[in-house]
Coordinates of C-alpha atoms (C1' of nucleotides) in Angstrom, one line a residue:
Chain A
X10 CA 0.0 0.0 0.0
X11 CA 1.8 3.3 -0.8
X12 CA -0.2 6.8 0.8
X13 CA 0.7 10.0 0.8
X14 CA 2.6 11.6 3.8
X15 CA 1.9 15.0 4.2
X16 CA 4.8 14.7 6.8
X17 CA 7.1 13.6 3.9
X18 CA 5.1 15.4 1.4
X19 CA 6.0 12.1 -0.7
X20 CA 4.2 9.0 -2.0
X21 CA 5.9 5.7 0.5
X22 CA 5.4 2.9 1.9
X23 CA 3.0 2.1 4.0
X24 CA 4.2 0.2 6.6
X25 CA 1.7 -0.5 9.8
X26 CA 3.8 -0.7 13.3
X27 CA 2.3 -4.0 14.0
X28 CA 1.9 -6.4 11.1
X29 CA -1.6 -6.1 9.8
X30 CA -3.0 -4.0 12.3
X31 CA -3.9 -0.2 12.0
X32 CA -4.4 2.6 14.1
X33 CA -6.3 5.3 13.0
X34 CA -7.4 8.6 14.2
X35 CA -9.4 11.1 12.3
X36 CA -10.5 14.5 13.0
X37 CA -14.1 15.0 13.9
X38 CA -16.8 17.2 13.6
X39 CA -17.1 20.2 15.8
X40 CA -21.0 20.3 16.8
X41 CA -22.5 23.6 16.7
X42 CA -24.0 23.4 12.9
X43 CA -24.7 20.5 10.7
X44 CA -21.8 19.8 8.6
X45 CA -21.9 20.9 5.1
X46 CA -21.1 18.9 2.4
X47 CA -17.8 19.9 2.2
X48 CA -16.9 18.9 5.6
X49 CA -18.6 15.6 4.2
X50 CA -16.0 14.9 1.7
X51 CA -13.2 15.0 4.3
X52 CA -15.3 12.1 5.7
X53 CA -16.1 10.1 3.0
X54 CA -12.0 10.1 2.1
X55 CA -11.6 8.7 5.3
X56 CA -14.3 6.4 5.1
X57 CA -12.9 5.3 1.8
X58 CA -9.5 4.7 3.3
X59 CA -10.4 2.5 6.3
X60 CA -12.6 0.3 4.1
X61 CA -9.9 0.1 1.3
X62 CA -7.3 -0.7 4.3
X63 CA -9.6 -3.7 5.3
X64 CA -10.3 -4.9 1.6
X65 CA -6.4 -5.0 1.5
X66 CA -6.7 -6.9 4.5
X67 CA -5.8 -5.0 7.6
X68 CA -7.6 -4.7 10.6
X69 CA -8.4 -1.3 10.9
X70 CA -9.4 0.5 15.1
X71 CA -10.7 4.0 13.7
X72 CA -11.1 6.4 16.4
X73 CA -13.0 9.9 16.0
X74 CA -13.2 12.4 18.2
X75 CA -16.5 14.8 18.6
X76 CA -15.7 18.1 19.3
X77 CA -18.2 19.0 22.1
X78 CA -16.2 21.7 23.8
X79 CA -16.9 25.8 22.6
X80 CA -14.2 27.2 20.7
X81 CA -13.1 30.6 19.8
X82 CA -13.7 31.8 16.4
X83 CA -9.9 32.6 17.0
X84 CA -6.8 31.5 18.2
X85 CA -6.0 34.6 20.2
X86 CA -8.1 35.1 23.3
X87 CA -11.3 37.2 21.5
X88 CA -13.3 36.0 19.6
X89 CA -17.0 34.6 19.5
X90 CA -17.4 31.2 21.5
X91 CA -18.8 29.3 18.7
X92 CA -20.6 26.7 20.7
X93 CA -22.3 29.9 22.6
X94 CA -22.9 31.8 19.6
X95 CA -25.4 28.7 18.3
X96 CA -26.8 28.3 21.6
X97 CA -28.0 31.9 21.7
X98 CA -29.4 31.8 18.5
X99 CA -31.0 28.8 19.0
X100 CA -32.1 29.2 22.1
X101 CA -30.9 25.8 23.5
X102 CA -28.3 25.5 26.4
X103 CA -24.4 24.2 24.8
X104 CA -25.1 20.9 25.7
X105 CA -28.0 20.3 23.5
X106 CA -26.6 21.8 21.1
X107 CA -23.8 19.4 20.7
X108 CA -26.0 16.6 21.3
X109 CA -28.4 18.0 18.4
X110 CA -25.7 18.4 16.0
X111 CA -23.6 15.3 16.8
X112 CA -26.7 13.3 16.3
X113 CA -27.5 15.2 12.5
X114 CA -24.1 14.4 11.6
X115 CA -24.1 10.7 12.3
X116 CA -27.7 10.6 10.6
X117 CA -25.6 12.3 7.3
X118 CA -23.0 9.8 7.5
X119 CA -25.3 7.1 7.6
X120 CA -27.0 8.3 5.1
X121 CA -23.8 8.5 2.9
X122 CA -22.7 4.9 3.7
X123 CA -19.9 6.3 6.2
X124 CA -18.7 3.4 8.8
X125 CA -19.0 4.7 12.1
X126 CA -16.3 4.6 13.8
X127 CA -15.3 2.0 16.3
X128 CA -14.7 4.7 19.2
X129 CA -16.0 7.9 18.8
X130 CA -14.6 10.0 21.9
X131 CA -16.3 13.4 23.1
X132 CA -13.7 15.9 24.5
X133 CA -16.4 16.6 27.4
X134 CA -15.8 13.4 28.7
X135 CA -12.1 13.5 28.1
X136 CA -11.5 16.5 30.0
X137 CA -9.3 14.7 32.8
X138 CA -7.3 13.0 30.5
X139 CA -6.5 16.6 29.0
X140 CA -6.0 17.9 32.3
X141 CA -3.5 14.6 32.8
X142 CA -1.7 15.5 29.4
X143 CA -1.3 19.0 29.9
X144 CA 0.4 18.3 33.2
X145 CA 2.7 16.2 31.6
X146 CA 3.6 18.7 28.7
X147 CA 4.1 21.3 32.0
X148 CA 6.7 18.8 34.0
X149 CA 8.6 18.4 30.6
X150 CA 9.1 22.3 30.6
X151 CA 7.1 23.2 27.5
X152 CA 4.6 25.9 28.7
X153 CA 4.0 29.0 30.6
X154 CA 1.8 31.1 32.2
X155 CA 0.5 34.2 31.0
X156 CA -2.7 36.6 31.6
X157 CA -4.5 33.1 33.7
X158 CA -3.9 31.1 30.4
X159 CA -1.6 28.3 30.3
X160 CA 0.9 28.3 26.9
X161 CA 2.6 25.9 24.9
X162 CA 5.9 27.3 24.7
X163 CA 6.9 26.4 20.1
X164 CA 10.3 28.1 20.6
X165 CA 11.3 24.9 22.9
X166 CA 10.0 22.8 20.2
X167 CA 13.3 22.2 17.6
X168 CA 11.1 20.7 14.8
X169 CA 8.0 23.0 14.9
X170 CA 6.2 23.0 12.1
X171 CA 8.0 20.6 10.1
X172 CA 4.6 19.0 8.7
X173 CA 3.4 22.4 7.4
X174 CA 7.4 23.6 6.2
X175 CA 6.9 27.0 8.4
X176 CA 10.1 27.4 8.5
X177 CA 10.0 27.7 4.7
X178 CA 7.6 30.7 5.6
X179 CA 8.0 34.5 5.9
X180 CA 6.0 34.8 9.4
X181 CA 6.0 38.7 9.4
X182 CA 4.1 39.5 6.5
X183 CA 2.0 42.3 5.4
X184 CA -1.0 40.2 6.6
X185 CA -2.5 41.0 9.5
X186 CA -2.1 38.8 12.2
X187 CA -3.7 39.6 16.1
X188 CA -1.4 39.0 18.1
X189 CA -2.2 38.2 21.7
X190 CA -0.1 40.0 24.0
X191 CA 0.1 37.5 26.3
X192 CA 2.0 35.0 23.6
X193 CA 6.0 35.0 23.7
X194 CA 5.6 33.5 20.4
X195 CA 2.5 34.4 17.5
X196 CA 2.8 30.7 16.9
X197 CA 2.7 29.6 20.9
X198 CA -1.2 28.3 21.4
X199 CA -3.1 28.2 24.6
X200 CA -3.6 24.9 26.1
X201 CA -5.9 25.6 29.0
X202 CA -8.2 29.1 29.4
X203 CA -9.2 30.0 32.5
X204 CA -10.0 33.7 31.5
X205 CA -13.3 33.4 30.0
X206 CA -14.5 36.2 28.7
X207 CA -18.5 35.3 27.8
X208 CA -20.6 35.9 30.9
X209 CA -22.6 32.5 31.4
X210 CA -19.9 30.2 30.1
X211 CA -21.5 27.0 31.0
X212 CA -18.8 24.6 29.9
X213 CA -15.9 24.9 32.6
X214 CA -13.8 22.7 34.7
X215 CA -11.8 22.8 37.6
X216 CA -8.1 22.3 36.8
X217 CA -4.8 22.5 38.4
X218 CA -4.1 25.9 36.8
X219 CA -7.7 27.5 37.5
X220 CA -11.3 26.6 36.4
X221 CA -11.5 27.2 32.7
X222 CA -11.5 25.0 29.6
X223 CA -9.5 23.0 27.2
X224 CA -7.6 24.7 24.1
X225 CA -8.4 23.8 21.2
X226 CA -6.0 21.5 20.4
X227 CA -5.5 19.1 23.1
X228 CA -8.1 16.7 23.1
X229 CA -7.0 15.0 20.0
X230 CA -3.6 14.4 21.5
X231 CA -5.3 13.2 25.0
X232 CA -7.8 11.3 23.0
X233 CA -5.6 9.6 20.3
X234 CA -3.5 8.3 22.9
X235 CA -5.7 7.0 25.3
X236 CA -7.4 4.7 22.6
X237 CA -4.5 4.2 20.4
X238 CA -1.4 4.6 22.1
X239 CA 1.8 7.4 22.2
X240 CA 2.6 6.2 18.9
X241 CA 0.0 5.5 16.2
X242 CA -0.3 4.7 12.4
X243 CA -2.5 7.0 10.4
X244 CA -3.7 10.2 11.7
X245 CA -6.4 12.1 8.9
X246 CA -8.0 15.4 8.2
X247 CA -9.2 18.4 6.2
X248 CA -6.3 20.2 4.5
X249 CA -6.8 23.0 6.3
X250 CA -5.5 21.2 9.5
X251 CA -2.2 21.1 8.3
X252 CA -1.0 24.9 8.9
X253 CA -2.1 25.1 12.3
X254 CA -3.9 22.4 13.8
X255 CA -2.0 19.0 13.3
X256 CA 1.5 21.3 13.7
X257 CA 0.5 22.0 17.1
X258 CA -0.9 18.3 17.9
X259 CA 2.4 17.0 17.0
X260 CA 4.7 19.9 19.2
X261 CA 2.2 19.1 22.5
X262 CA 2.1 15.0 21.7
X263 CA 5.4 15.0 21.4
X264 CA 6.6 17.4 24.0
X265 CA 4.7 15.3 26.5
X266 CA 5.6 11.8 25.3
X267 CA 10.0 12.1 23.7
X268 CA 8.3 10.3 20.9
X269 CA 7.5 10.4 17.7
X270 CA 3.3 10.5 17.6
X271 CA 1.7 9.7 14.6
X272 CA 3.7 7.6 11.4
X273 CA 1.3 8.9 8.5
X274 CA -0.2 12.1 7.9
X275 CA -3.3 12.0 5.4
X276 CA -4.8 15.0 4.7
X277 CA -7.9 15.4 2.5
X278 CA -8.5 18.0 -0.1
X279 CA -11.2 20.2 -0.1
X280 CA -14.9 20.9 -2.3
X281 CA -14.7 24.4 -3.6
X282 CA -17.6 26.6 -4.6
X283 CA -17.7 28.1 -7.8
X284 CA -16.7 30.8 -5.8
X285 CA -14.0 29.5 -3.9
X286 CA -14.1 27.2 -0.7
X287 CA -16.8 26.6 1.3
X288 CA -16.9 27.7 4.7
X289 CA -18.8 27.2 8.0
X290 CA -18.1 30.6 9.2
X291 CA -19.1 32.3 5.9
X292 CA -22.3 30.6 6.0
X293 CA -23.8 29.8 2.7
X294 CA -22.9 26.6 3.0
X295 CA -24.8 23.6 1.2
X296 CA -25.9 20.5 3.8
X297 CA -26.8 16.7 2.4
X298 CA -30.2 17.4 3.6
X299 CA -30.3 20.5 1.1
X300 CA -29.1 18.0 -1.8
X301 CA -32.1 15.1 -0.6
X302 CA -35.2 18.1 -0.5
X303 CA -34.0 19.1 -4.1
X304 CA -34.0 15.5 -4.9
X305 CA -30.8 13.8 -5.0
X306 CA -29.8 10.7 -3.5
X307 CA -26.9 10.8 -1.2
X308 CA -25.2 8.2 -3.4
X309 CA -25.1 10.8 -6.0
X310 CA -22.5 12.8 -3.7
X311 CA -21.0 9.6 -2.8
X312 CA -20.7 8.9 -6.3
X313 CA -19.4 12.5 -7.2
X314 CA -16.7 12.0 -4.5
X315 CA -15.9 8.8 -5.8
X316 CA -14.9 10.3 -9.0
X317 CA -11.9 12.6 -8.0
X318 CA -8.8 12.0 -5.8
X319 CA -9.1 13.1 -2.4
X320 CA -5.4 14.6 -3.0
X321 CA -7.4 16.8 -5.6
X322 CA -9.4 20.3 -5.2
X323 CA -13.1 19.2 -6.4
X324 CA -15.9 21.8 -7.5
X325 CA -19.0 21.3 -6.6
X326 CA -21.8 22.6 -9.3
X327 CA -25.5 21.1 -9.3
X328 CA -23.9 20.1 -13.4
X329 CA -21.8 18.1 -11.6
X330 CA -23.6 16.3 -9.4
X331 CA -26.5 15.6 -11.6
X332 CA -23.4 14.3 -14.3
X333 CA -22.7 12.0 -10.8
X334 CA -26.5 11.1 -10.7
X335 CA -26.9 9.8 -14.2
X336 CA -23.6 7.8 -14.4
X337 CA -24.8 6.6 -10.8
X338 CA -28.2 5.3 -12.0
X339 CA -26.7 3.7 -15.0
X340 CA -24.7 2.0 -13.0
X341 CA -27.2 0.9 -10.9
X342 CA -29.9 -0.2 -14.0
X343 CA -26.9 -2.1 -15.3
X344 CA -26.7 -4.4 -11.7
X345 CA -30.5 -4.4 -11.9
X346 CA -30.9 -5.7 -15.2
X347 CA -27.9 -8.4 -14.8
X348 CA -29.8 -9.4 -11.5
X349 CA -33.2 -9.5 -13.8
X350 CA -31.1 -12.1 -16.2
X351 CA -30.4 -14.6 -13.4
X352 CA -33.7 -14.5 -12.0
X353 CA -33.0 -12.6 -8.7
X354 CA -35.4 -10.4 -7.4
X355 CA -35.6 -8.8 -3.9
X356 CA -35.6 -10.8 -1.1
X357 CA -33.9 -13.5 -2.9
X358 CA -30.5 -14.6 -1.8
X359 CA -27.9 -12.4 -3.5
X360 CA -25.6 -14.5 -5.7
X361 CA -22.6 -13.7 -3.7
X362 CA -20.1 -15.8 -2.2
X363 CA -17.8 -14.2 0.5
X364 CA -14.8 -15.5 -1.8
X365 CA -13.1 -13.5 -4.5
X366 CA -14.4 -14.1 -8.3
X367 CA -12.0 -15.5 -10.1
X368 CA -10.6 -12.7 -12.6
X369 CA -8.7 -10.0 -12.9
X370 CA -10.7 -7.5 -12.0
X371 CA -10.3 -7.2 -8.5
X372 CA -6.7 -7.5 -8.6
X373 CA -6.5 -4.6 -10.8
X374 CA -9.1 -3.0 -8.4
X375 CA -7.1 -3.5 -5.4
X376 CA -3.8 -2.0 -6.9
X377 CA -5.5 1.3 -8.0
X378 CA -6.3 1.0 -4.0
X379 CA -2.3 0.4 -3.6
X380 CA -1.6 3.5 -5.8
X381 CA -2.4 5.9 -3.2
X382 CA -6.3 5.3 -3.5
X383 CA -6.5 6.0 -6.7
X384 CA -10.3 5.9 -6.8
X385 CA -11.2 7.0 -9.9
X386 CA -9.4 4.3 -11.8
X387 CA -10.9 1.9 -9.2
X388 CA -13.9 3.1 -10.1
X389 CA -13.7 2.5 -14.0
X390 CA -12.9 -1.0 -13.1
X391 CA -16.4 -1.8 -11.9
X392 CA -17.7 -0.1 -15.3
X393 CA -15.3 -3.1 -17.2
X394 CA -16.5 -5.8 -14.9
X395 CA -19.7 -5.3 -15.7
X396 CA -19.8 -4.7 -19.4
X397 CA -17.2 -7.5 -20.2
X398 CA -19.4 -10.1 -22.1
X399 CA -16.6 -12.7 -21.9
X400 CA -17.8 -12.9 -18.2
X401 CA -20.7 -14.6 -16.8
X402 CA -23.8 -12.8 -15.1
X403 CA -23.4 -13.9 -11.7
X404 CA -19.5 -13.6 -11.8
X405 CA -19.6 -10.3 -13.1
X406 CA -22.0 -9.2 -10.3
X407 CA -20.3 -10.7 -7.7
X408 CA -17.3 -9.0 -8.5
X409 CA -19.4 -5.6 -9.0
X410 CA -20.6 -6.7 -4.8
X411 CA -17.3 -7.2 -3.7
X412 CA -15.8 -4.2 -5.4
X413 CA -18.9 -2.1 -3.5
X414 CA -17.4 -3.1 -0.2
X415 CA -14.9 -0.3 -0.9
X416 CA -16.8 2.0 -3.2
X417 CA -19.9 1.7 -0.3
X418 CA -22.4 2.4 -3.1
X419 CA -24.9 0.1 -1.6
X420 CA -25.6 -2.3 -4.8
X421 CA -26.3 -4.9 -3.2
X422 CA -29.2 -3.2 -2.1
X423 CA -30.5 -2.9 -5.6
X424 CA -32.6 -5.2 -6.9
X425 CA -35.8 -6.3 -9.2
X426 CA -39.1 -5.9 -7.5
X427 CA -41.0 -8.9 -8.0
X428 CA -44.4 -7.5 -8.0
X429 CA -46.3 -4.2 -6.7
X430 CA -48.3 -3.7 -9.6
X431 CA -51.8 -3.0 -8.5
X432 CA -54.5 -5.4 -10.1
X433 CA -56.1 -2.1 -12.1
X434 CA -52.2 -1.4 -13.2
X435 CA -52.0 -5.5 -14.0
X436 CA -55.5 -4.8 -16.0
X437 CA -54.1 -1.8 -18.3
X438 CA -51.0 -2.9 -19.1
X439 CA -52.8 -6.4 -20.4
X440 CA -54.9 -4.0 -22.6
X441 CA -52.6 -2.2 -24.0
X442 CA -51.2 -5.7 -24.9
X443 CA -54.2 -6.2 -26.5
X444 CA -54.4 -3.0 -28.4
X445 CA -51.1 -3.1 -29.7
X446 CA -51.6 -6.6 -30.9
X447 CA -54.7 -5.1 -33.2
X448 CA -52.2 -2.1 -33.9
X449 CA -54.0 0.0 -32.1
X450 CA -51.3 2.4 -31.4
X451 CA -53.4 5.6 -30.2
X452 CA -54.8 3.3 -27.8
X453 CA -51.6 1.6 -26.6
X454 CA -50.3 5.2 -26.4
X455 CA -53.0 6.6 -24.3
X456 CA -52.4 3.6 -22.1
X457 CA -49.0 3.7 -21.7
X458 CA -49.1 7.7 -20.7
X459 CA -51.8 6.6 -18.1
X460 CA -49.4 3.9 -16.5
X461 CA -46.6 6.9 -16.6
X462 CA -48.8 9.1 -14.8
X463 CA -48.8 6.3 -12.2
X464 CA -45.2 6.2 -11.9
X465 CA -44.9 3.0 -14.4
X466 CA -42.7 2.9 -16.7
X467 CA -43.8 0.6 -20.3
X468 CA -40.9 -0.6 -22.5
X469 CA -41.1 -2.9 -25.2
X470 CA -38.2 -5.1 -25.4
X471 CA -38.0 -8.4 -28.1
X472 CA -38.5 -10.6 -25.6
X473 CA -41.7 -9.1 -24.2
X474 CA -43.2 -5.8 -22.7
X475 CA -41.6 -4.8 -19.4
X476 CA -42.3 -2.5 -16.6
X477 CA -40.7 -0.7 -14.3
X478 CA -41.4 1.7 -11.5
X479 CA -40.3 5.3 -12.1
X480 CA -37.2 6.5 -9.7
Chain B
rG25 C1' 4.5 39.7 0.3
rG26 C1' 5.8 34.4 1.7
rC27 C1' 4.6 29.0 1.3
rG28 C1' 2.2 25.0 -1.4
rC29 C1' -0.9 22.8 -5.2
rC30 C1' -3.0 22.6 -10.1
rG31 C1' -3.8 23.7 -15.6
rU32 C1' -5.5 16.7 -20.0
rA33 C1' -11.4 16.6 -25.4
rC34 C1' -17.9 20.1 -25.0
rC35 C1' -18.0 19.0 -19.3
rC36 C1' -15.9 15.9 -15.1
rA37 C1' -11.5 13.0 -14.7
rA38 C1' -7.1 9.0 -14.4
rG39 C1' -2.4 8.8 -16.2
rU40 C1' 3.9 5.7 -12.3
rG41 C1' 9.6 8.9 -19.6
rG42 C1' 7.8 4.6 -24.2
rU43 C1' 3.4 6.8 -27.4
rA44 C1' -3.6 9.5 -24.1
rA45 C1' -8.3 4.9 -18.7
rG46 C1' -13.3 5.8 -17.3
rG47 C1' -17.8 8.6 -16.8
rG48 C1' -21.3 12.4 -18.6
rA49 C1' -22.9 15.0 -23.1
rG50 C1' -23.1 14.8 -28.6
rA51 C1' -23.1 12.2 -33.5
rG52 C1' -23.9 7.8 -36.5
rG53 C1' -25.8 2.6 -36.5
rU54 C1' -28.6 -2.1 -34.9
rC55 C1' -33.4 -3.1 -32.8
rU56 C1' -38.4 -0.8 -32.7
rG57 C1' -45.4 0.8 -35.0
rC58 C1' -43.6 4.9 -32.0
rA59 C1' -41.0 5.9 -27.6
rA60 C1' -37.6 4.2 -24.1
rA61 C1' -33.8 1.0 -23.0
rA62 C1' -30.0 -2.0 -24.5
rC63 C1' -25.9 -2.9 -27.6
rC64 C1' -22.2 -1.4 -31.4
rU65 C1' -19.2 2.6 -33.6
rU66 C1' -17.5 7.4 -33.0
rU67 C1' -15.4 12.3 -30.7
rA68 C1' -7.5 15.0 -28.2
rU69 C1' -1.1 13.4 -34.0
rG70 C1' -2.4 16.0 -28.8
rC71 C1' -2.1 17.1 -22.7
rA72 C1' -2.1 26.2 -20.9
rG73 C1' 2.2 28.6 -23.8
rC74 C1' 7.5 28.8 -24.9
rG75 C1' 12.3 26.8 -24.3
rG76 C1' 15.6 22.7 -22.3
rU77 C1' 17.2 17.5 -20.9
rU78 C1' 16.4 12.6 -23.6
rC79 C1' 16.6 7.9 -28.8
rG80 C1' 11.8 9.2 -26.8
rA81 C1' 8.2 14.0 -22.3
rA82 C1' 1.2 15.0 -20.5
rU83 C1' 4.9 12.9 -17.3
rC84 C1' 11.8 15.6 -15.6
rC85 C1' 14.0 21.0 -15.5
rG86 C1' 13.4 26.5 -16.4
rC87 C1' 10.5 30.7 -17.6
rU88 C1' 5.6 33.0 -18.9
rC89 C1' 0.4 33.1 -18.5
rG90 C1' -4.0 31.4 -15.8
rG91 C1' -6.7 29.1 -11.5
rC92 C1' -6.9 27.5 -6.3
rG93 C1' -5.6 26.9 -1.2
rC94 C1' -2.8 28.3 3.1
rC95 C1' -0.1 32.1 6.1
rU96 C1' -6.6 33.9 10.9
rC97 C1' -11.7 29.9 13.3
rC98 C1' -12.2 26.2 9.3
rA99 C1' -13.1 19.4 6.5

RNA sequence: GGCGCCGUACCCAAGUGGUAAGGGAGAGGUCUGCAAAACCUUUAUGCAGCGGUUCGAAUCCGCUCGGCGCCUCCA
């Protein structure tokens, strides 16, 4: 398997620290909005990944953490609280608010075919192991004190940055940049507030240095490690994380542990606008619920995603997605009629076997897995499979199902509805049977429209008239 | 201003120095009372432009033009 390490910013190996099994940590939601769709391709890259690691044959643990825990809109000390912000407008407390949201995004990610994680960690609930991990960051000498905050110190940090090549960067630019006056460093980052500003904060702890609450960054260090260890395979997230976010995971893991944290750094790209990226805090943003009321299926996002690298910028455009839908649906027609062939129809027993067909195909699958998930060549392989004639039905279908347990497209779920015709719907279409059999053609017309009005779709085919009910 | 990424047919998109996958859309054809579907055929002597390295470049190097992201909360 070779992926590509942001920390290397190279294509390698990929070499698990215990044989065949993988540790993997990705970065979670934070809950005060539903995610956009955007945010939704970060996860289906990662949902991708792990099921493409366990078609390869590793044993995946996939850990996610929920961030439950208000946030400034800023990584000085100002800033809205986001968490609070939603609360007031909402007119719910911050802890149904995160409950709310974190709920809406696991019903999204269902909806999208996204395994669930096998732990999924809350930083509320983590807060002593943050306390425990900041203490151990302090007795190794990397923070300070300052204005009632407590500080990672980056200056004591010699590699810094390395995953996002600051040192390659001119830090005093003409940009703007707020600096908190309390920082020795613009790059240092709080790790544990105790000056809240916002009257009514209602998420605070006691801790050693003063009640307050977490930085931002911590609890995916405390978390990571509780469930996965100091050291860890595969850590994953939005691009965007790589600047600021992972950089400072890695100084505090680190600082705390003497060892190196995480092997492989996997960042995905993001969905742009037409306009540029899309962003929570510029609103405007475009949910799957949004997509489902103006009549897509979520597969048709899945599909769309399927169809560019995650190490590629994708823009989203309704052309493009409704490109995604067709190509989708004759995808889908293709397994239904294959299925028709063999005479399965649903609730029949699938004609799959848990063993791999017998042909090339999912070899050539699996290396386009190898290739640094090279998905959109995977995908064109299931398009071969199932138009190669040299291959029987039932082969080529079961190599179609087993390719879907990395694509997740669900096609196993498609199938041939025996019968829900009503006996009226029975009655016309025998008519129009009739009528066309006297060449009656206005009259087989007029029948057919009236079965389309009922969502039935007529087709004649050499081998008989057919039906089908309208998606 | 600094850092990084990218420019492949009408659109999306893969491409690992050796002669351009795949999907949409379009065009022709087979079939058909018609329609739809299906199937077949077809659509880039060229990969932003200009130089260079090489027997050979979409792939490597340089420059130019254009797009995007990051440097600030962000998937």
């Amino acid at each position: 398997m070779k992926l590509y390490n942001s920390l290397e910013r190279n294509i390698v190996d990929f070499i698990p620290i215990n044989d065949s099994e993988v540790s993997m940590y990705t970065c979670g939601p934070t809950v005060y909005d539903y995610a956009h769709i955007g945010n939704l391709r970060t996860y289906l890259f990662e949902d991708i990944l792990r099921r493409s690691l366990e078609f390869l044959g590793y044993n995946v643990l996939h850990v996610m953490n929920i961030t439950d825990v208000g946030h400034l809109s800023d990584d000085a000390d100002d800033g809205e609280d986001k968490m609070l912000l939603s609360s007031r407008k909402k007119g719910m407390s911050v802890w149904d608010i995160a409950s709310f949201y974190t709920e809406a995004f696991f019903k999204d990610c269902e909806r999208l075919h996204i395994e669930k994680p096998h732990i999924s960690c809350k930083a509320t609930e983590h807060i002593d192991d943050m306390i425990a991990l900041i203490k151990r960051i302090e007795k190794a000498g990397y923070t300070y004190e300052a204005g009632g905050n407590i500080y990672f110190d980056t200056s004591k940090m010699p590699g810094y940055g390395k995953l996002a090549l600051l040192d390659r960067q001119n830090q005093i630019s003409g940009v703007h940049i707020d600096i908190d006056s309390n920082k020795h460093n613009p790059r240092d980052f709080v790790l544990w507030f105790t000056k809240s500003k916002f009257e009514n904060q209602a998420m605070q702890w006691d801790s050693p240095w003063g009640r307050g609450y977490p930085g931002w960054h911590i609890e995916c260090s405390a978390m990571s490690m509780k469930y996965l260890g100091e050291t860890f395979d595969i850590h994953c997230g939005g691009i965007d994380h790589l600047s600021v976010h992972h950089p400072n995971e890695i100084a505090q893991s680190e600082a705390a542990t003497g060892k190196k944290w995480v092997n492989y750094w996997i960042h995905g790209e993001f969905l742009l606008m037409d306009q540029g990226k899309m962003s929570k805090s510029k609103g405007g943003f475009i949910t799957l619920q949004s997509l489902i009321e103006d009549g897509y299926d979520p597969m048709d996002y899945r599909f769309l995603v399927l169809g560019a690298h995650y190490r590629s910028q994708l823009v989203f455009s309704t052309r493009s997605l409704d490109t995604a839908r067709t190509s989708r649906q004759n995808l889908t027609a293709k397994i239904r009629s294959l299925l028709e062939e063999i005479g399965v129809n649903c609730g029949n027993e699938l004609p799959y076997s848990q063993k791999s067909p017998d042909n090339p195909y999912i070899e050539q699958f699996k290396e386009d897995l190898r290739q640094d998930l090279n998905m959109p060549k995977a995908l064109s392989r299931i398009w071969a499979v199932l138009k190669d004639p040299d291959l029987p039905s039932r082969e080529r279908l079961s190599t179609a199902f087993e390719m879907d347990n990395v694509l997740g497209l669900g096609l196993k779920n498609e199938c041939v509805a025996a019968s829900e015709l009503t006996p009226e719907q029975k009655t016309l279409i025998e008519k129009r049977e009739e009528a066309r059999s006297l060449k009656n053609w206005s009259e087989s017309d007029r029948l057919r429209d009236e079965l389309l009005s009922q969502g039935i779709v007529i087709t004649d085919t050499p081998s008989g008239t057919k039906w089908t009910v309208k998606v």
